Amino acid sequence: MDIATDHNAQMRTNPVFQTAKTAVCLMAKADIPDSSAIVHALGVKEDEVLQSMADPDILLGNALVVETKYRTMCSLIKASGYHTCADLPCGYTPKALRLTEGGIRFIGLDLPIVADEMEPVIRSLATHPERMSFYGVDATNLESLVSALRNENQPLCITTEGMMMYFNESEVNTVISNIRSILEIHGGSWITPDPEFMLQFFGSFRSVFGERFLEKLATTKVAAKEQSDVSNLCNSFILNPADALGSAGTAEETLRKHGLKVEKINLAEHMPTLNIYRQLTQHQISNFKEEMKQCHYWAITLDGTQERQNHERIQDKVPFDMRCSIENNVFQVSLCGRLDSLTAPSLLTAWEHAKDTNTINRIEIDCSMLYYITSAGVRVLLILQEGCEFGVTLNAVNCHIDKMLTQKQFTKISLQQPS
Ligand SMILES: C[S@@+](CC[C@H](N)C(=O)[O-])C[C@H]1O[C@@H](n2cnc3c(N)ncnc32)[C@H](O)[C@@H]1O
């Protein structure tokens, strides 16, 4: 397989990885140590990445949120007492440097396109590269997580910062179930600001911009959706500021179904002093501290009193396989296992190779052995659909795949349910 095409295929399958570049550029704006060096080593052009935040107010509001999360999470990880942090997703932050300097082992887990790019950059800046490892995973793919962590023999502090909002309902439940499995194998705790990320955004923007905060937030939301190609940034794990209490109940119930329980850590009581305060007035800082009293980061652990529901999954047992052939100008594919962030780029690469070397006017995909699909897989099917004159026919799709395709308004693909 041609590597350049593979990298390109990964980018198009997972546009969400770009959000991590925005995050590290915002960290550089907040003067977080080493973030400018990472931006430079990645060859990222800060102004291009942050162009959707041309308004300095929006830049300031976002940098405030990002610095609060980064510094508070680093301090919570250290305070947790665990000696190993599994950061899912690690993005491009300097967290690996800070934690390993403090004697903590760091395992960076992210989509392969991020992990592969991040590892050499962070190692080149590290005093203790031997304390860190990086792996390409898909959080929805249990096998990839189990494999990345197979040599770890200490309980884990799993951290998730800025990922859960990008999943749809089916994916978020798969990811929570996977983290539950990892906690069962290794022990430890899962710490995340994600359930209350919108509350944190609302409170931060309100404290700095007063009545104009909703207008400033709207621009931020559009930028996040555009970058990630995700339509709504919400699911049953994410609290809705319009119904914080009700949606918190829903998120806790979601965790309970997976045999997990939550302890809420008050943000105002745990956030360190921020660099970005230098850009705020005393009045804004005290508003901000007051607002953050309403926000929590969640520390999630196994609930020994709860039975786990539905944890046997065929998708975890069947390895991915793909067979392709071309007959009478029809590109025929048979898929087996999961079509996700890890596997979908190979379908895209195979299709582009086929169409560059043959005349193809139709695509037929046998899905009788395809058990699970994520948004990344659906995105690739859409690219195939758009690039082929008579479109894609999917044969023998199961109910899960049918539902995923319907959610993405896949009306043009013809479905043939197994009889
Ligand atoms: C907003 S960034 C956050 C990164 C980092 N935690 C930070 O705070 O800057 C979102 C990250 O989620 C990662 N991501 C999205 N979907 C993922 C998946 N299915 N599996 C693993 N990582 C994923 C992206 O690659 C990206 O690095």
Tab-separated table of N, CA, C and O in Angstrom, residues 169-209:
chain	number	residue	atom	x	y	z
A	169	GLU	N	-24.632	8.110	19.522
A	169	GLU	CA	-25.118	7.322	20.657
A	169	GLU	C	-24.545	5.907	20.676
A	169	GLU	O	-24.125	5.396	21.716
A	170	SER	N	-24.507	5.296	19.500
A	170	SER	CA	-23.986	3.925	19.446
A	170	SER	C	-22.494	3.910	19.797
A	170	SER	O	-22.022	3.092	20.588
A	171	GLU	N	-21.751	4.868	19.246
A	171	GLU	CA	-20.300	4.911	19.494
A	171	GLU	C	-19.991	5.219	20.952
A	171	GLU	O	-19.094	4.614	21.544
A	172	VAL	N	-20.737	6.150	21.547
A	172	VAL	CA	-20.401	6.540	22.923
A	172	VAL	C	-20.613	5.347	23.859
A	172	VAL	O	-19.827	5.116	24.790
A	173	ASN	N	-21.646	4.564	23.587
A	173	ASN	CA	-21.869	3.381	24.427
A	173	ASN	C	-20.780	2.337	24.217
A	173	ASN	O	-20.357	1.679	25.168
A	174	THR	N	-20.321	2.211	22.987
A	174	THR	CA	-19.222	1.272	22.727
A	174	THR	C	-17.960	1.716	23.466
A	174	THR	O	-17.268	0.908	24.087
A	175	VAL	N	-17.668	3.022	23.432
A	175	VAL	CA	-16.446	3.524	24.079
A	175	VAL	C	-16.542	3.343	25.600
A	175	VAL	O	-15.590	2.886	26.250
A	176	ILE	N	-17.700	3.661	26.168
A	176	ILE	CA	-17.846	3.503	27.629
A	176	ILE	C	-17.677	2.026	28.005
A	176	ILE	O	-16.995	1.688	28.978
A	177	SER	N	-18.268	1.159	27.205
A	177	SER	CA	-18.133	-0.282	27.476
A	177	SER	C	-16.662	-0.712	27.378
A	177	SER	O	-16.177	-1.509	28.187
A	178	ASN	N	-15.934	-0.157	26.412
A	178	ASN	CA	-14.510	-0.498	26.257
A	178	ASN	C	-13.696	-0.027	27.463
A	178	ASN	O	-12.817	-0.748	27.955
A	179	ILE	N	-13.995	1.177	27.933
A	179	ILE	CA	-13.236	1.692	29.083
A	179	ILE	C	-13.556	0.847	30.312
A	179	ILE	O	-12.678	0.522	31.108
A	180	ARG	N	-14.818	0.446	30.409
A	180	ARG	CA	-15.182	-0.456	31.519
A	180	ARG	C	-14.326	-1.744	31.437
A	180	ARG	O	-13.802	-2.223	32.450
A	181	SER	N	-14.182	-2.296	30.234
A	181	SER	CA	-13.391	-3.526	30.078
A	181	SER	C	-11.940	-3.295	30.486
A	181	SER	O	-11.318	-4.140	31.129
A	182	ILE	N	-11.398	-2.135	30.116
A	182	ILE	CA	-10.001	-1.830	30.463
A	182	ILE	C	-9.856	-1.689	31.985
A	182	ILE	O	-8.886	-2.167	32.574
A	183	LEU	N	-10.850	-1.061	32.615
A	183	LEU	CA	-10.786	-0.932	34.086
A	183	LEU	C	-10.884	-2.308	34.748
A	183	LEU	O	-10.269	-2.543	35.781
A	184	GLU	N	-11.658	-3.207	34.133
A	184	GLU	CA	-11.752	-4.571	34.686
A	184	GLU	C	-10.411	-5.291	34.586
A	184	GLU	O	-10.001	-5.997	35.490
A	185	ILE	N	-9.743	-5.084	33.465
A	185	ILE	CA	-8.460	-5.782	33.257
A	185	ILE	C	-7.368	-5.194	34.154
A	185	ILE	O	-6.608	-5.918	34.784
A	186	HIS	N	-7.287	-3.847	34.201
A	186	HIS	CA	-6.121	-3.203	34.834
A	186	HIS	C	-6.413	-2.592	36.205
A	186	HIS	O	-5.479	-2.288	36.946
A	187	GLY	N	-7.686	-2.304	36.479
A	187	GLY	CA	-8.011	-1.530	37.681
A	187	GLY	C	-7.688	-0.072	37.430
A	187	GLY	O	-7.058	0.273	36.417
A	188	GLY	N	-8.138	0.821	38.347
A	188	GLY	CA	-7.823	2.239	38.208
A	188	GLY	C	-9.076	3.087	38.125
A	188	GLY	O	-10.148	2.694	38.597
A	189	SER	N	-8.922	4.247	37.500
A	189	SER	CA	-10.012	5.229	37.473
A	189	SER	C	-9.982	5.955	36.122
A	189	SER	O	-8.932	6.056	35.491
A	190	TRP	N	-11.154	6.432	35.719
A	190	TRP	CA	-11.265	7.158	34.444
A	190	TRP	C	-11.666	8.595	34.778
A	190	TRP	O	-12.743	8.814	35.329
A	191	ILE	N	-10.793	9.555	34.481
A	191	ILE	CA	-11.093	10.963	34.810
A	191	ILE	C	-11.349	11.740	33.518
A	191	ILE	O	-10.540	11.665	32.581
A	192	THR	N	-12.471	12.456	33.506
A	192	THR	CA	-12.796	13.178	32.275
A	192	THR	C	-13.583	14.457	32.541
A	192	THR	O	-14.517	14.455	33.347
A	193	PRO	N	-13.216	15.555	31.835
A	193	PRO	CA	-14.028	16.773	31.896
A	193	PRO	C	-15.181	16.737	30.876
A	193	PRO	O	-16.026	17.634	30.870
A	194	ASP	N	-15.206	15.740	29.992
A	194	ASP	CA	-16.089	15.792	28.827
A	194	ASP	C	-17.588	15.903	29.126
A	194	ASP	O	-18.278	16.666	28.437
A	195	PRO	N	-18.139	15.183	30.137
A	195	PRO	CA	-19.596	15.283	30.309
A	195	PRO	C	-20.045	16.728	30.499
A	195	PRO	O	-21.093	17.129	30.008
A	196	GLU	N	-19.241	17.544	31.183
A	196	GLU	CA	-19.664	18.913	31.478
A	196	GLU	C	-18.935	19.940	30.613
A	196	GLU	O	-18.798	21.107	30.986
A	197	PHE	N	-18.467	19.502	29.432
A	197	PHE	CA	-17.668	20.449	28.637
A	197	PHE	C	-18.493	21.662	28.211
A	197	PHE	O	-18.000	22.779	28.164
A	198	MET	N	-19.791	21.430	27.942
A	198	MET	CA	-20.600	22.586	27.503
A	198	MET	C	-20.842	23.536	28.661
A	198	MET	O	-20.837	24.752	28.488
A	199	LEU	N	-21.026	22.971	29.870
A	199	LEU	CA	-21.206	23.848	31.042
A	199	LEU	C	-19.952	24.690	31.251
A	199	LEU	O	-20.017	25.879	31.575
A	200	GLN	N	-18.786	24.056	31.035
A	200	GLN	CA	-17.527	24.793	31.216
A	200	GLN	C	-17.400	25.916	30.174
A	200	GLN	O	-16.994	27.038	30.493
A	201	PHE	N	-17.775	25.598	28.930
A	201	PHE	CA	-17.739	26.628	27.880
A	201	PHE	C	-18.704	27.773	28.213
A	201	PHE	O	-18.342	28.951	28.141
A	202	PHE	N	-19.932	27.419	28.573
A	202	PHE	CA	-20.934	28.451	28.865
A	202	PHE	C	-20.452	29.344	30.009
A	202	PHE	O	-20.468	30.560	29.910
A	203	GLY	N	-20.011	28.708	31.104
A	203	GLY	CA	-19.586	29.475	32.286
A	203	GLY	C	-18.382	30.353	31.978
A	203	GLY	O	-18.314	31.511	32.400
A	204	SER	N	-17.408	29.809	31.235
A	204	SER	CA	-16.192	30.579	30.929
A	204	SER	C	-16.533	31.779	30.058
A	204	SER	O	-16.097	32.911	30.324
A	205	PHE	N	-17.307	31.545	29.003
A	205	PHE	CA	-17.638	32.641	28.084
A	205	PHE	C	-18.520	33.689	28.783
A	205	PHE	O	-18.351	34.880	28.583
A	206	ARG	N	-19.463	33.205	29.615
A	206	ARG	CA	-20.355	34.149	30.317
A	206	ARG	C	-19.540	35.039	31.252
A	206	ARG	O	-19.769	36.236	31.347
A	207	SER	N	-18.554	34.446	31.929
A	207	SER	CA	-17.807	35.225	32.920
A	207	SER	C	-16.948	36.297	32.240
A	207	SER	O	-16.696	37.348	32.814
A	208	VAL	N	-16.514	36.055	31.013
A	208	VAL	CA	-15.624	37.016	30.339
A	208	VAL	C	-16.412	38.000	29.459
A	208	VAL	O	-16.071	39.176	29.392
A	209	PHE	N	-17.475	37.520	28.805
A	209	PHE	CA	-18.149	38.378	27.813
A	209	PHE	C	-19.539	38.849	28.237
A	209	PHE	O	-20.231	39.509	27.447
